[in-house]
Coordinates of C-alpha atoms and ligand atoms in Angstrom, one line a residue:
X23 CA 3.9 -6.3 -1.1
X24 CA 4.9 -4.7 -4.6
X25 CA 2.5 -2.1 -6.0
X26 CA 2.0 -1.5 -9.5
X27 CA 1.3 2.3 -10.0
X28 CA 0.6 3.2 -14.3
X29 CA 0.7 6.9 -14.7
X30 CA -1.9 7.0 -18.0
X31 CA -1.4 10.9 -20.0
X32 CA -4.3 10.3 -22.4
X33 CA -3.7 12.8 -25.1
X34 CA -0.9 15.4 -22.7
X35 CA 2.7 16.3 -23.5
X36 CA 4.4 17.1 -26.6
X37 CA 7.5 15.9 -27.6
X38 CA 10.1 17.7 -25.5
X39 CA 7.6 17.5 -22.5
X40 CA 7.0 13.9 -22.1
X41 CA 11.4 13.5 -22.7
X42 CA 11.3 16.2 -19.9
X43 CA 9.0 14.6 -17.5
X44 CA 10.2 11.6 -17.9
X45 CA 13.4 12.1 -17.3
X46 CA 12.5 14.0 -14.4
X47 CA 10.3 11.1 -12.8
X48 CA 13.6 8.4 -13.8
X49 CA 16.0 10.2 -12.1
X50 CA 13.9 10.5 -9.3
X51 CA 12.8 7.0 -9.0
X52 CA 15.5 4.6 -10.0
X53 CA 15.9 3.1 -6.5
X54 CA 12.4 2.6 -5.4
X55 CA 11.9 -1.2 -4.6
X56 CA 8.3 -1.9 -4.1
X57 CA 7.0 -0.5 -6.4
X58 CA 6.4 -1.1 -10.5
X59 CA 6.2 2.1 -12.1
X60 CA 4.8 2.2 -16.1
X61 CA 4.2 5.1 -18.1
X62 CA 1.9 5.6 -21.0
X63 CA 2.9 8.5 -22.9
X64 CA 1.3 9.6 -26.3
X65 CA 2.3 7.1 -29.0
X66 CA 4.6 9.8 -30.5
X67 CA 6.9 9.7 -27.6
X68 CA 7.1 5.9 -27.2
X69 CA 10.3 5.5 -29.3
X70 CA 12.1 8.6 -27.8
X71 CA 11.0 7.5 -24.2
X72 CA 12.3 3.7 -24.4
X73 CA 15.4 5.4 -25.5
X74 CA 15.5 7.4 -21.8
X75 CA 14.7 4.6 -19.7
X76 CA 16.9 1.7 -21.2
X77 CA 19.0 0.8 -18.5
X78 CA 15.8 1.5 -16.0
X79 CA 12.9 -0.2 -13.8
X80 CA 10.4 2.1 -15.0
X81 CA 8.4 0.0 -17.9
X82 CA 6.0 1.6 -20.9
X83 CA 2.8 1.0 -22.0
X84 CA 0.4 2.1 -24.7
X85 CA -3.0 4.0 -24.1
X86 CA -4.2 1.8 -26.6
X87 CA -3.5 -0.6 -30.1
X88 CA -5.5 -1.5 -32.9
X89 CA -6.8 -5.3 -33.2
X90 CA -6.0 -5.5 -36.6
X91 CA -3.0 -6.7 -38.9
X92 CA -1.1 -4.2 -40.7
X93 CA -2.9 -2.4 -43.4
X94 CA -5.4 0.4 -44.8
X95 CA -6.6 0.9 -41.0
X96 CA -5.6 5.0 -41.5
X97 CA -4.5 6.4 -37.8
X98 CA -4.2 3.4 -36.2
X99 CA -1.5 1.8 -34.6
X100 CA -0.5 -1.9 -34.8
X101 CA 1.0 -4.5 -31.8
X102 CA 4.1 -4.9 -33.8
X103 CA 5.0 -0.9 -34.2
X104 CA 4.7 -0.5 -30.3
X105 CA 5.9 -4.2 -28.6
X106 CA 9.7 -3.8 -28.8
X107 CA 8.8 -0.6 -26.3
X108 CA 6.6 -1.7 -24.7
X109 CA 5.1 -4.0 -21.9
X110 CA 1.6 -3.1 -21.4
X111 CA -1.1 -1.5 -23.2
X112 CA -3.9 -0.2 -21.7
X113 CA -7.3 -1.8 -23.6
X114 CA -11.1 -0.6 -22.6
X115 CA -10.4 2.6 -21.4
X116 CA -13.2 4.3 -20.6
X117 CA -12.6 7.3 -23.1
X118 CA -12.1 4.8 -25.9
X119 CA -15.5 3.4 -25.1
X120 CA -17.7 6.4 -24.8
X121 CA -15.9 9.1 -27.2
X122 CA -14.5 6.2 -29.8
X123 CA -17.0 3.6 -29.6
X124 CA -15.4 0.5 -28.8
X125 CA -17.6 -2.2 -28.1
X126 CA -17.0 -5.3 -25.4
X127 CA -15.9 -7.5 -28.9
X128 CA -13.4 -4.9 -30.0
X129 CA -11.9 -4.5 -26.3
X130 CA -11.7 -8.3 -26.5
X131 CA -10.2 -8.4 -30.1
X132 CA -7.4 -5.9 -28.8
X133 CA -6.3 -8.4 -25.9
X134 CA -6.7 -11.8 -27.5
X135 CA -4.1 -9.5 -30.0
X136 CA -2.0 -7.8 -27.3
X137 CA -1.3 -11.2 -25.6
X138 CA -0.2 -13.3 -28.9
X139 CA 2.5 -10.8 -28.9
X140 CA 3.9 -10.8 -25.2
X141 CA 2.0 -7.4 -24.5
X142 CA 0.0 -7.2 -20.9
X143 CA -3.5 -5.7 -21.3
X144 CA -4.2 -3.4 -18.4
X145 CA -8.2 -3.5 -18.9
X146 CA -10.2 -1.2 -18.0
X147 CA -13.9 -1.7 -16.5
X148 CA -16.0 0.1 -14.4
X149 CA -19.8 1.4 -14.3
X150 CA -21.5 4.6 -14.7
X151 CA -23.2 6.6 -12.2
X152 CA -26.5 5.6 -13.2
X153 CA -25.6 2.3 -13.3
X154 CA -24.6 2.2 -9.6
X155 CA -27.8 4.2 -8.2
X156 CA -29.6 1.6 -10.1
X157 CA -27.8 -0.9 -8.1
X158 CA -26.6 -2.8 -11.2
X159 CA -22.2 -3.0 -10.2
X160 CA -21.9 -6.3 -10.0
X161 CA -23.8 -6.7 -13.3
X162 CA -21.9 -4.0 -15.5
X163 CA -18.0 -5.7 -13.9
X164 CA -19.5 -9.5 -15.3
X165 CA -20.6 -8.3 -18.3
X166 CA -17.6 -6.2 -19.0
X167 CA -15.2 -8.7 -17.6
X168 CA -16.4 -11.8 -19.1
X169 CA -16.6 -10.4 -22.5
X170 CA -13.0 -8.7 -22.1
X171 CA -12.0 -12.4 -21.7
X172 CA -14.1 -14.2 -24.0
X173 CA -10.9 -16.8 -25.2
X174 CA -8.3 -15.9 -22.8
X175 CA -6.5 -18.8 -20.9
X176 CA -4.4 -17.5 -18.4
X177 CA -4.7 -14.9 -15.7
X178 CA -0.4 -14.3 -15.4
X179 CA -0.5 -11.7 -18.3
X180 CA -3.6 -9.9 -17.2
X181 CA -3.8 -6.4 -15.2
X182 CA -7.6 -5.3 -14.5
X183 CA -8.4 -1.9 -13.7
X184 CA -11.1 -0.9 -11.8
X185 CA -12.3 2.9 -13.1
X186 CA -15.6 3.5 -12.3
X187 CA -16.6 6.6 -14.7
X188 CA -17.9 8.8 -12.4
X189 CA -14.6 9.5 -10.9
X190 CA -12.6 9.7 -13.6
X191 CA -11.3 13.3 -13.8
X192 CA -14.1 14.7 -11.7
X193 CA -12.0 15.0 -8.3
X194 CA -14.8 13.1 -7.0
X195 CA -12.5 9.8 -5.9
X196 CA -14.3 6.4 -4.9
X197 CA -13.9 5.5 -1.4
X198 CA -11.7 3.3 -0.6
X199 CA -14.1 0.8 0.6
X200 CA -16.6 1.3 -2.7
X201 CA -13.3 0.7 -4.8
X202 CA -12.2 -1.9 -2.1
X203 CA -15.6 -3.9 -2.3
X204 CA -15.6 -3.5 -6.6
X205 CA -12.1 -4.8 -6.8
X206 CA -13.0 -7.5 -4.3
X207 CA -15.8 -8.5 -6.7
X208 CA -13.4 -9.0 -9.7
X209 CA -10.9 -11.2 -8.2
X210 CA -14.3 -13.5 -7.7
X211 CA -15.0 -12.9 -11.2
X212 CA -11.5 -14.2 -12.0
X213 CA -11.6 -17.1 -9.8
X214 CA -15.0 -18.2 -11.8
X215 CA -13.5 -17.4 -14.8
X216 CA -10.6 -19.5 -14.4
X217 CA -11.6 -21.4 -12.1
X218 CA -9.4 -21.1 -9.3
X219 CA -9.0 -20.0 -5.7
X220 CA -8.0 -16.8 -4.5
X221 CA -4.5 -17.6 -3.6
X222 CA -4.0 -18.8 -7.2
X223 CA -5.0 -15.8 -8.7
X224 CA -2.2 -13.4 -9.3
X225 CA -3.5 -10.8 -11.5
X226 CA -3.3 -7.4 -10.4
X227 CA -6.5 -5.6 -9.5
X228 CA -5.7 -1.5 -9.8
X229 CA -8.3 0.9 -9.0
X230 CA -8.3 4.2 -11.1
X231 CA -10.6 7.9 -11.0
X232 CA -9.2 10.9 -9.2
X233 CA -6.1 9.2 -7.4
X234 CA -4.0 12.0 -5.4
X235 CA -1.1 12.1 -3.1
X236 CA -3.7 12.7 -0.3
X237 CA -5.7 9.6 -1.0
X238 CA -3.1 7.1 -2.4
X239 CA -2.4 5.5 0.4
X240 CA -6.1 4.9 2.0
X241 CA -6.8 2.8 -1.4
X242 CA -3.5 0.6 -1.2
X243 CA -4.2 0.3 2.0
X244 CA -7.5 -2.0 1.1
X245 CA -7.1 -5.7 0.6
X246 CA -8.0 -5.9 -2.7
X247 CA -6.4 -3.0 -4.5
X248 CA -2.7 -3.8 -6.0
X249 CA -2.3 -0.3 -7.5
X250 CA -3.3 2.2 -9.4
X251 CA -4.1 3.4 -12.3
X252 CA -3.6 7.4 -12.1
X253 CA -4.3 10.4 -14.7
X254 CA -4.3 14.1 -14.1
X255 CA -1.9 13.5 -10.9
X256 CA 0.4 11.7 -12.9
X257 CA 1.4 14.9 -15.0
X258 CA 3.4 16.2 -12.7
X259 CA 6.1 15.3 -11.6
X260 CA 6.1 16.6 -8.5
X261 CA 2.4 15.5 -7.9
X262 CA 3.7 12.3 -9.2
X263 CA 6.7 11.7 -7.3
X264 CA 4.8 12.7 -4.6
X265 CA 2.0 9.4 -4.8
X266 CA 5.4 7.5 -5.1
X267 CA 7.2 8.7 -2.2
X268 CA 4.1 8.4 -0.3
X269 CA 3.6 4.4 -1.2
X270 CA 7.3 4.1 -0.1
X271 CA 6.3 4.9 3.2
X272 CA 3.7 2.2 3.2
Ligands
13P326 P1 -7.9 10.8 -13.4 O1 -6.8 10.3 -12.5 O2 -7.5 12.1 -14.1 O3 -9.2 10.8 -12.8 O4 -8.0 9.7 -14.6 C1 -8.1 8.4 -14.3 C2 -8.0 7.6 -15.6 O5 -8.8 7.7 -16.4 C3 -6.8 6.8 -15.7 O6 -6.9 6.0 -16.8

C-alpha cells in the first residue's frame, strides 16, 4: 500500500524558510518507500524549491492556478508558468472558495485547464458544519464532485480530497470513521461518474482538517483514505517528519 501524504503551506514561509524546510524534510526523507510525498509551497518558492529537490522523490504542487490563458488577469498565475515544476495543483480549496469566491464552474474551469497540461488536480470538497447537522453530506460531496468534473474523462490524473470545513485548522479532526464513511461515499461517486467498479477506480481519495502525528495513522488506517492532505502539521519539520516516520511504521 503507497500513501500519498501533500503537505499544503497556504500563504507560510518566506523565501529562505520554505529552501530551509525543505531541505530539511529532503534530507530527511529520501529513502522512504511507501510513501508519495508533495509539497505546496507559496508560488514564490516554486522555482527555487524544484531546484532543491531535482534529483529527489519528493514532487511539488501549486495551492492553486488560474483558468485562464496568459494575459491582463493582474496577480494571477498561469498552468504554463508553474508545470515544468510541478505535478499537482491543488484546485477548490476550501479557502479559495469562501475568502476568494470561487464558484463550482471556476473550480471546474481550473481542472479541465490543469489536465490539458499534464498537471494532477488534487480537489478539494467537503461540507460545512451546518450542512452536516442538517444531514445534507452526501448532497454537498455530489454537488461539489459532479460539478468539479463536469467534462473530465478519466479518473488516472485525479486526486480528491476530502476536507470537511469544520476541521480545517480548528484542531477539531474528523473521526476516522466520519472521514472513513465520506471518502467511502466519493469513490461511489466516481464509480457513477465514470462508470466503473471499485477495483477499476484508482484515484486517490485523501482526507484533510487537523491531521497530526497522533492521529495519522487511525485515518490511514480506514479503507477508504489513501492519504492526506495536511496543513498546520506540515510546517514543521519535525511535526512533519514525524506523520512520516509514523506511516513508515504502518
Ligand atoms: P490543517 O491541517 O491546518 O487543518 O489544514 C488542512 C488544510 O486545509 C489542508 O489543505
Amino acid at each position: 500500500m503507497s500513501y500519498l501524504i501533500v503537505a499544503n503551506w497556504k500563504m507560510n514561509k518566506t523565501n529562505q524558510e520554505s529552501l530551509k524546510l525543505i531541505t530539511e524534510i529532503n534530507n530527511a526523507i529520501q529513502q522512504t518507500s511507501n510513501i508519495n510525498v508533495v509539497i505546496c509551497p507559496p508560488y514564490t518558492s516554486i522555482v527555487p524549491a524544484a531546484e532543491v529537490l531535482e534529483n529527489s522523490s519528493i514532487m511539488l504542487g501549486s495551492q492553486n492556478m488560474s483558468h485562464e490563458a496568459p494575459g491582463a488577469h493582474t496577480g494571477e498565475i498561469s498552468v504554463d508558468m508553474i508545470s515544468p515544476y510541478c505535478e499537482y495543483v491543488i484546485l477548490g480549496h476550501s479557502e479559495r472558495r469562501i475568502i476568494y469566491g470561487e464558484t463550482n464552474d471556476i473550480v471546474n474551469m481550473k481542472i479541465l485547464k490543469a489536465l490539458g497540461s499534464k498537471l494532477t488536480p488534487i480537489i478539494c470538497i467537503g461540507e460545512n458544519i451546518d450542512q452536516r447537522n442538517e444531514g445534507k453530506l452526501d448532497s454537498i460531496l455530489k454537488e461539489m464532485l459532479e460539478s468539479s468534473l463536469t467534462g473530465v474523462k478519466s479518473f488516472d490524473n485525479l486526486v480528491i480530497a476530502y476536507e470537511p470545513l469544520w476541521a480545517i485548522g480548528t484542531g477539531i479532526s474528523a473521526s476516522p470513521e466520519q472521514a472513513n464513511e465520506a471518502c467511502s461515499k466519493i469513490k461511489i461517486l466516481l464509480m457513477e461518474h465514470f462508470n466503473k467498479t471499485e477495483k477499476d477506480i484508482t484515484t486517490p481519495i485523501l482526507y484533510g482538517g487537523s491531521v497530526t502525528k497522533e492521529n495519522i495513522k487511525d485515518f490511514l488506517n480506514q479503507d477508504c483514505i489513501d492519504g492526506a492532505l495536511i496543513g498546520s502539521a506540515s510546517l514543521s519539520s519535525e511535526q512533519f517528519l514525524s506523520i512520516i516516520q509514523t506511516i513508515d511504521t504502518l
